[in-house]
Amino acid sequence: MPKTKKKIELDKLSPDELLKYEVAAELGIFDKVMRDGWQSLTARETGRIGGLVAKKKKMQKDKER
């Protein structure tokens, strides 16, 4: 039995979740995520997203100081 895909409502995501989607868009894989889900990404793509999310969070934290 195939999994039912739930509709992603970008306006209802937490800031951390939204940041992941923004980074995916910057990397050009947003459409892939929306179509096939996060599980469709390669380890390299996932790592790249994680690295950029961490970098952006650090930058935001440094700005707040």
Short mmCIF file of C-alpha atoms in Angstrom, two decimals:
data_model
loop_
_atom_site.label_atom_id
_atom_site.label_comp_id
_atom_site.label_asym_id
_atom_site.label_seq_id
_atom_site.Cartn_x
_atom_site.Cartn_y
_atom_site.Cartn_z
CA MET A 1 0.00 0.00 0.00
CA PRO A 2 1.62 3.32 -1.08
CA LYS A 3 2.11 6.07 1.46
CA THR A 4 -0.30 8.97 1.25
CA LYS A 5 1.54 12.19 0.59
CA LYS A 6 0.48 15.00 2.86
CA LYS A 7 0.33 18.48 1.44
CA ILE A 8 3.09 20.75 2.73
CA GLU A 9 1.82 24.15 3.83
CA LEU A 10 4.88 26.37 3.73
CA ASP A 11 3.13 29.20 5.57
CA LYS A 12 2.52 26.95 8.61
CA LEU A 13 6.07 25.67 9.06
CA SER A 14 8.32 26.54 11.99
CA PRO A 15 11.19 28.92 11.21
CA ASP A 16 13.65 26.00 11.36
CA GLU A 17 11.62 23.90 8.91
CA LEU A 18 11.14 26.88 6.61
CA LEU A 19 14.90 27.44 6.59
CA LYS A 20 15.42 23.87 5.30
CA TYR A 21 13.05 24.53 2.40
CA GLU A 22 14.75 27.86 1.64
CA VAL A 23 18.16 26.17 1.50
CA ALA A 24 16.75 23.42 -0.71
CA ALA A 25 15.48 26.12 -3.06
CA GLU A 26 18.91 27.81 -3.10
CA LEU A 27 20.48 24.48 -4.06
CA GLY A 28 17.94 23.91 -6.82
CA ILE A 29 16.38 20.80 -5.25
CA PHE A 30 13.18 22.34 -3.86
CA ASP A 31 11.04 20.83 -6.61
CA LYS A 32 12.52 17.38 -5.96
CA VAL A 33 11.72 17.70 -2.24
CA MET A 34 8.17 18.86 -2.91
CA ARG A 35 7.57 16.13 -5.49
CA ASP A 36 9.31 13.15 -3.87
CA GLY A 37 9.91 14.16 -0.25
CA TRP A 38 13.06 14.51 1.83
CA GLN A 39 13.74 10.77 1.67
CA SER A 40 14.45 11.09 -2.06
CA LEU A 41 17.61 13.14 -1.46
CA THR A 42 21.07 11.68 -1.66
CA ALA A 43 23.38 11.72 1.36
CA ARG A 44 25.39 14.47 -0.33
CA GLU A 45 22.31 16.66 -0.85
CA THR A 46 21.14 16.08 2.71
CA GLY A 47 24.58 16.92 4.08
CA ARG A 48 24.78 20.06 2.01
CA ILE A 49 21.40 21.23 3.30
CA GLY A 50 22.42 20.48 6.89
CA GLY A 51 25.68 22.35 6.52
CA LEU A 52 24.07 25.42 5.03
CA VAL A 53 21.26 25.43 7.61
CA ALA A 54 23.85 25.31 10.41
CA LYS A 55 25.86 28.10 8.79
CA LYS A 56 22.78 30.32 8.39
CA LYS A 57 21.66 29.69 11.98
CA LYS A 58 25.11 30.63 13.24
CA MET A 59 25.04 33.81 11.17
CA GLN A 60 21.60 34.72 12.57
CA LYS A 61 22.80 34.08 16.10
CA ASP A 62 25.89 36.24 15.56
CA LYS A 63 23.71 39.09 14.21
CA GLU A 64 21.60 39.03 17.38
CA ARG A 65 24.65 39.78 19.55
#
